[in-house]
């Protein structure tokens, strides 16, 4: 992202679409975050002046109305230690590896949360193509920067944002299929992949702890200094075709990660 890119984005007529593009650019590169945030505040102000409510803007951007209020105020009006009203503590389990019955359900997160007695919610943030990051490109066996299909959702537990889950697919394999459509795939993503002729072969799952990106911090409403845990699962067909890469960004302080062991093959 550079000044030329920002100037091009400034010409986008729809103020909410302009704010959405700027949010994505801020995630990809942090060098011009301050200027992009200023432009985003201007875009949101224009949307408000046109008669849109905070709820309407929040719905289109995929965040809460409270988050829109924070975006409008800017960093100078926000407490440096984090959100003015920290989210209440909530703990969600994320099993490693995921049980097959859970993964084959309508939604991995909804199934997990139901077992734990939590009120679960999910909202689609984005469905479309975007340049692949290096770690996702490696899993999908494409060059970094190649356009791939992304399906990004935000998960809540007891109305607290806890997780961002993004499914990635190769555009050359899944473009023009139900996988690329903006709605939730019914009855499940797994059934859609099976209907397309893919049989599960094996998966590789990695867990990494790191500081959040600006987008992750804002979307999950994290406190200053709070980390995230990234779970990256790459699934391949019986023919070793890279079918599905799932990147789960978990608020570290709101998750427990039970680790399953294979019985009969372990030692004390």
Short mmCIF file of C-alpha atoms in Angstrom, two decimals:
data_model
loop_
_atom_site.label_atom_id
_atom_site.label_comp_id
_atom_site.label_asym_id
_atom_site.label_seq_id
_atom_site.Cartn_x
_atom_site.Cartn_y
_atom_site.Cartn_z
CA UNK A 1 0.00 0.00 0.00
CA UNK A 2 1.32 3.43 -0.95
CA UNK A 3 0.10 7.01 -1.32
CA UNK A 4 -0.99 6.35 -4.91
CA UNK A 5 -3.16 3.46 -3.74
CA UNK A 6 -4.74 5.61 -1.04
CA UNK A 7 -5.51 8.34 -3.58
CA UNK A 8 -7.17 5.78 -5.84
CA UNK A 9 -9.27 4.49 -2.93
CA UNK A 10 -10.24 8.08 -2.09
CA UNK A 11 -12.02 8.23 -5.47
CA UNK A 12 -14.38 5.34 -4.62
CA UNK A 13 -17.83 6.93 -4.57
CA UNK A 14 -19.53 4.63 -2.04
CA UNK A 15 -18.23 5.79 1.37
CA UNK A 16 -18.88 2.45 3.10
CA UNK A 17 -17.16 0.52 0.30
CA UNK A 18 -14.28 3.02 0.62
CA UNK A 19 -14.07 2.29 4.36
CA UNK A 20 -14.14 -1.48 3.73
CA UNK A 21 -11.27 -1.28 1.20
CA UNK A 22 -9.24 0.87 3.58
CA UNK A 23 -9.75 -1.64 6.39
CA UNK A 24 -8.37 -4.41 4.17
CA UNK A 25 -5.39 -2.30 3.11
CA UNK A 26 -4.61 -1.47 6.74
CA UNK A 27 -4.47 -5.19 7.48
CA UNK A 28 -2.08 -5.92 4.61
CA UNK A 29 0.40 -3.17 5.41
CA UNK A 30 0.71 -1.00 8.49
CA UNK A 31 2.98 1.74 7.14
CA UNK A 32 0.15 4.18 6.33
CA UNK A 33 -2.24 3.15 9.09
CA UNK A 34 -2.56 6.66 10.53
CA UNK A 35 -3.50 8.24 7.19
CA UNK A 36 -5.82 5.37 6.27
CA UNK A 37 -7.59 5.64 9.64
CA UNK A 38 -8.08 9.38 9.06
CA UNK A 39 -9.55 8.71 5.63
CA UNK A 40 -11.77 6.00 7.07
CA UNK A 41 -13.11 8.43 9.67
CA UNK A 42 -13.90 10.84 6.84
CA UNK A 43 -15.65 8.07 4.90
CA UNK A 44 -17.77 7.13 7.91
CA UNK A 45 -18.58 10.80 8.52
CA UNK A 46 -19.77 11.11 4.90
CA UNK A 47 -21.92 8.02 5.31
CA UNK A 48 -23.47 9.51 8.46
CA UNK A 49 -24.10 12.84 6.69
CA UNK A 50 -25.88 10.97 3.89
CA UNK A 51 -28.39 9.69 6.45
CA UNK A 52 -27.02 6.22 7.27
CA UNK A 53 -27.29 5.11 10.89
CA UNK A 54 -24.41 3.62 12.88
CA UNK A 55 -26.20 0.26 12.73
CA UNK A 56 -26.43 0.41 8.91
CA UNK A 57 -22.74 1.24 8.55
CA UNK A 58 -21.76 -1.42 11.09
CA UNK A 59 -23.81 -4.03 9.24
CA UNK A 60 -22.12 -3.28 5.94
CA UNK A 61 -18.64 -3.25 7.48
CA UNK A 62 -19.27 -6.40 9.53
CA UNK A 63 -18.47 -4.85 12.92
CA UNK A 64 -20.48 -3.70 15.95
CA UNK A 65 -22.01 -0.18 16.21
CA UNK A 66 -19.71 0.40 19.19
CA UNK A 67 -16.70 -0.29 16.98
CA UNK A 68 -17.97 2.26 14.45
CA UNK A 69 -18.12 4.82 17.26
CA UNK A 70 -14.47 4.07 18.07
CA UNK A 71 -13.49 4.44 14.41
CA UNK A 72 -15.18 7.86 14.28
CA UNK A 73 -13.36 9.15 17.37
CA UNK A 74 -9.87 8.18 16.20
CA UNK A 75 -6.85 7.22 18.30
CA UNK A 76 -6.60 10.56 20.13
CA UNK A 77 -9.96 10.02 21.78
CA UNK A 78 -9.34 6.40 22.75
CA UNK A 79 -7.65 5.14 25.86
CA UNK A 80 -4.19 3.83 24.92
CA UNK A 81 -4.59 0.74 27.07
CA UNK A 82 -7.40 -0.66 24.90
CA UNK A 83 -11.18 -0.47 24.42
CA UNK A 84 -13.04 1.75 26.90
CA UNK A 85 -15.34 -1.16 27.77
CA UNK A 86 -13.33 -4.40 27.64
CA UNK A 87 -15.30 -7.44 26.58
CA UNK A 88 -16.37 -9.67 29.48
CA UNK A 89 -14.27 -12.76 30.03
CA UNK A 90 -15.44 -15.82 28.15
CA UNK A 91 -13.65 -19.09 27.43
CA UNK A 92 -14.26 -21.15 24.31
CA UNK A 93 -12.70 -24.51 23.55
CA UNK A 94 -10.92 -25.15 20.24
CA UNK A 95 -9.96 -28.83 20.09
CA UNK A 96 -6.77 -29.92 18.34
CA UNK A 97 -7.18 -31.90 16.21
CA UNK A 98 -10.87 -31.28 15.52
CA UNK A 99 -13.16 -34.25 15.94
CA UNK A 100 -14.42 -35.48 12.53
CA UNK A 101 -18.05 -35.33 13.70
CA UNK A 102 -17.63 -31.68 14.65
CA UNK A 103 -15.83 -30.75 11.42
CA UNK A 104 -18.55 -32.41 9.37
CA UNK A 105 -21.32 -30.44 11.09
CA UNK A 106 -23.07 -27.31 9.78
CA UNK A 107 -20.47 -25.16 11.52
CA UNK A 108 -17.40 -26.21 13.50
CA UNK A 109 -17.77 -23.25 15.84
CA UNK A 110 -21.52 -23.57 16.38
CA UNK A 111 -21.13 -27.28 17.18
CA UNK A 112 -18.26 -26.62 19.61
CA UNK A 113 -20.06 -23.77 21.36
CA UNK A 114 -23.30 -25.76 21.69
CA UNK A 115 -21.42 -28.54 23.48
CA UNK A 116 -20.03 -25.95 25.90
CA UNK A 117 -23.39 -24.33 26.67
CA UNK A 118 -22.49 -21.00 25.06
CA UNK A 119 -24.71 -18.73 22.98
CA UNK A 120 -22.90 -18.79 19.66
CA UNK A 121 -23.19 -16.38 16.77
CA UNK A 122 -21.45 -15.94 13.45
CA UNK A 123 -21.45 -13.23 10.81
CA UNK A 124 -19.98 -13.26 7.32
CA UNK A 125 -17.42 -10.47 6.95
CA UNK A 126 -16.23 -11.04 3.40
CA UNK A 127 -16.52 -13.45 0.49
CA UNK A 128 -14.46 -12.80 -2.62
CA UNK A 129 -10.99 -12.96 -4.09
CA UNK A 130 -7.90 -11.50 -2.47
CA UNK A 131 -4.12 -11.92 -2.86
CA UNK A 132 -2.82 -14.94 -0.96
CA UNK A 133 -0.41 -14.46 1.92
CA UNK A 134 2.80 -16.46 1.94
CA UNK A 135 1.69 -19.03 4.51
CA UNK A 136 -1.70 -19.66 2.85
CA UNK A 137 -0.12 -19.75 -0.61
CA UNK A 138 2.30 -22.42 0.58
CA UNK A 139 -0.59 -24.58 1.79
CA UNK A 140 -2.57 -24.12 -1.44
CA UNK A 141 0.60 -24.63 -3.51
CA UNK A 142 0.32 -21.38 -5.43
CA UNK A 143 2.61 -18.36 -5.71
CA UNK A 144 2.30 -15.77 -2.94
CA UNK A 145 0.06 -12.94 -4.13
CA UNK A 146 -2.05 -15.18 -6.36
CA UNK A 147 -5.75 -14.30 -6.21
CA UNK A 148 -7.61 -16.91 -4.16
CA UNK A 149 -11.14 -17.20 -2.79
CA UNK A 150 -11.60 -16.12 0.83
CA UNK A 151 -14.65 -16.72 3.02
CA UNK A 152 -14.15 -14.72 6.25
CA UNK A 153 -16.47 -14.96 9.28
CA UNK A 154 -16.49 -13.48 12.76
CA UNK A 155 -17.64 -15.69 15.65
CA UNK A 156 -19.13 -14.58 18.97
CA UNK A 157 -19.74 -16.42 22.23
CA UNK A 158 -22.28 -14.89 24.61
CA UNK A 159 -22.11 -11.81 22.32
CA UNK A 160 -18.33 -11.49 22.83
CA UNK A 161 -16.17 -11.61 19.66
CA UNK A 162 -13.80 -14.55 20.07
CA UNK A 163 -12.67 -15.77 16.68
CA UNK A 164 -12.14 -14.84 13.01
CA UNK A 165 -12.30 -17.86 10.72
CA UNK A 166 -11.27 -17.60 7.07
CA UNK A 167 -11.58 -20.44 4.58
CA UNK A 168 -9.27 -20.19 1.58
CA UNK A 169 -9.67 -21.96 -1.77
CA UNK A 170 -7.85 -21.93 -5.07
CA UNK A 171 -9.76 -19.79 -7.57
CA UNK A 172 -8.76 -22.06 -10.46
CA UNK A 173 -10.49 -24.98 -8.74
CA UNK A 174 -13.49 -23.35 -7.07
CA UNK A 175 -14.26 -20.19 -9.01
CA UNK A 176 -17.85 -20.29 -10.30
CA UNK A 177 -18.95 -22.87 -7.71
CA UNK A 178 -21.07 -22.47 -4.58
CA UNK A 179 -17.83 -21.98 -2.65
CA UNK A 180 -17.43 -18.56 -4.29
CA UNK A 181 -20.99 -17.36 -3.57
CA UNK A 182 -21.49 -14.78 -0.78
CA UNK A 183 -24.00 -16.71 1.34
CA UNK A 184 -23.26 -19.38 3.94
CA UNK A 185 -22.91 -22.70 2.11
CA UNK A 186 -25.87 -24.98 2.88
CA UNK A 187 -26.19 -27.49 4.39
CA UNK A 188 -22.45 -27.33 5.08
CA UNK A 189 -19.12 -26.52 3.46
CA UNK A 190 -18.06 -30.14 3.83
CA UNK A 191 -21.07 -31.41 1.86
CA UNK A 192 -20.38 -28.89 -0.91
CA UNK A 193 -16.80 -30.11 -1.27
CA UNK A 194 -17.97 -33.72 -1.39
CA UNK A 195 -20.57 -32.82 -4.03
CA UNK A 196 -17.78 -31.34 -6.14
CA UNK A 197 -16.08 -34.74 -6.14
CA UNK A 198 -13.41 -34.28 -3.46
CA UNK A 199 -12.77 -37.03 -0.92
CA UNK A 200 -10.80 -36.15 2.22
CA UNK A 201 -7.29 -37.52 2.30
CA UNK A 202 -5.30 -35.87 5.09
CA UNK A 203 -4.84 -32.57 6.92
CA UNK A 204 -1.96 -30.66 8.48
CA UNK A 205 -2.66 -28.35 11.43
CA UNK A 206 -0.34 -25.75 12.98
CA UNK A 207 -0.77 -23.40 15.92
CA UNK A 208 1.07 -20.08 16.24
CA UNK A 209 0.85 -17.35 18.91
CA UNK A 210 1.58 -13.78 17.80
CA UNK A 211 0.52 -10.14 18.23
CA UNK A 212 -2.63 -9.24 16.26
CA UNK A 213 -2.78 -7.15 13.11
CA UNK A 214 -4.79 -3.89 13.33
CA UNK A 215 -7.73 -5.59 11.61
CA UNK A 216 -7.67 -8.52 14.03
CA UNK A 217 -7.38 -6.21 17.06
CA UNK A 218 -10.33 -4.09 15.93
CA UNK A 219 -12.58 -6.95 14.87
CA UNK A 220 -12.01 -8.99 18.04
CA UNK A 221 -12.03 -5.84 20.24
CA UNK A 222 -8.80 -6.91 21.91
CA UNK A 223 -7.19 -5.10 24.80
CA UNK A 224 -3.80 -3.49 24.39
CA UNK A 225 -1.03 -6.09 24.60
CA UNK A 226 -3.37 -9.05 24.08
CA UNK A 227 -2.15 -11.71 21.63
CA UNK A 228 -3.97 -14.01 19.27
CA UNK A 229 -3.51 -17.70 18.52
CA UNK A 230 -3.56 -18.60 14.84
CA UNK A 231 -4.62 -22.14 13.95
CA UNK A 232 -3.85 -23.02 10.34
CA UNK A 233 -5.36 -26.22 8.97
CA UNK A 234 -4.62 -27.34 5.40
CA UNK A 235 -6.78 -30.15 4.03
CA UNK A 236 -5.95 -32.28 0.99
CA UNK A 237 -7.95 -34.76 -1.06
CA UNK A 238 -7.14 -38.41 -1.57
CA UNK A 239 -5.37 -37.28 -4.79
CA UNK A 240 -3.30 -34.82 -2.69
CA UNK A 241 -5.10 -31.79 -4.15
CA UNK A 242 -5.06 -28.77 -1.79
CA UNK A 243 -8.80 -28.36 -1.24
CA UNK A 244 -9.34 -26.17 1.84
CA UNK A 245 -7.16 -24.01 4.07
CA UNK A 246 -8.81 -22.77 7.26
CA UNK A 247 -7.12 -19.98 9.19
CA UNK A 248 -8.66 -19.41 12.62
CA UNK A 249 -7.64 -16.29 14.53
CA UNK A 250 -8.51 -16.81 18.20
CA UNK A 251 -8.47 -14.18 20.96
CA UNK A 252 -5.82 -15.81 23.16
CA UNK A 253 -7.37 -14.92 26.52
CA UNK A 254 -10.79 -16.24 25.44
CA UNK A 255 -9.76 -19.73 24.36
CA UNK A 256 -8.67 -23.09 25.73
CA UNK A 257 -7.09 -25.60 23.33
CA UNK A 258 -7.69 -29.23 24.38
CA UNK A 259 -5.13 -31.49 22.68
CA UNK A 260 -6.29 -34.97 21.74
CA UNK A 261 -3.96 -37.98 22.02
CA UNK A 262 -4.20 -41.28 20.13
CA UNK A 263 -4.88 -43.99 22.70
CA UNK A 264 -2.58 -46.99 22.78
CA UNK A 265 0.39 -45.20 21.21
CA UNK A 266 1.54 -42.89 23.99
CA UNK A 267 3.75 -43.20 27.06
CA UNK A 268 3.82 -41.68 30.55
#
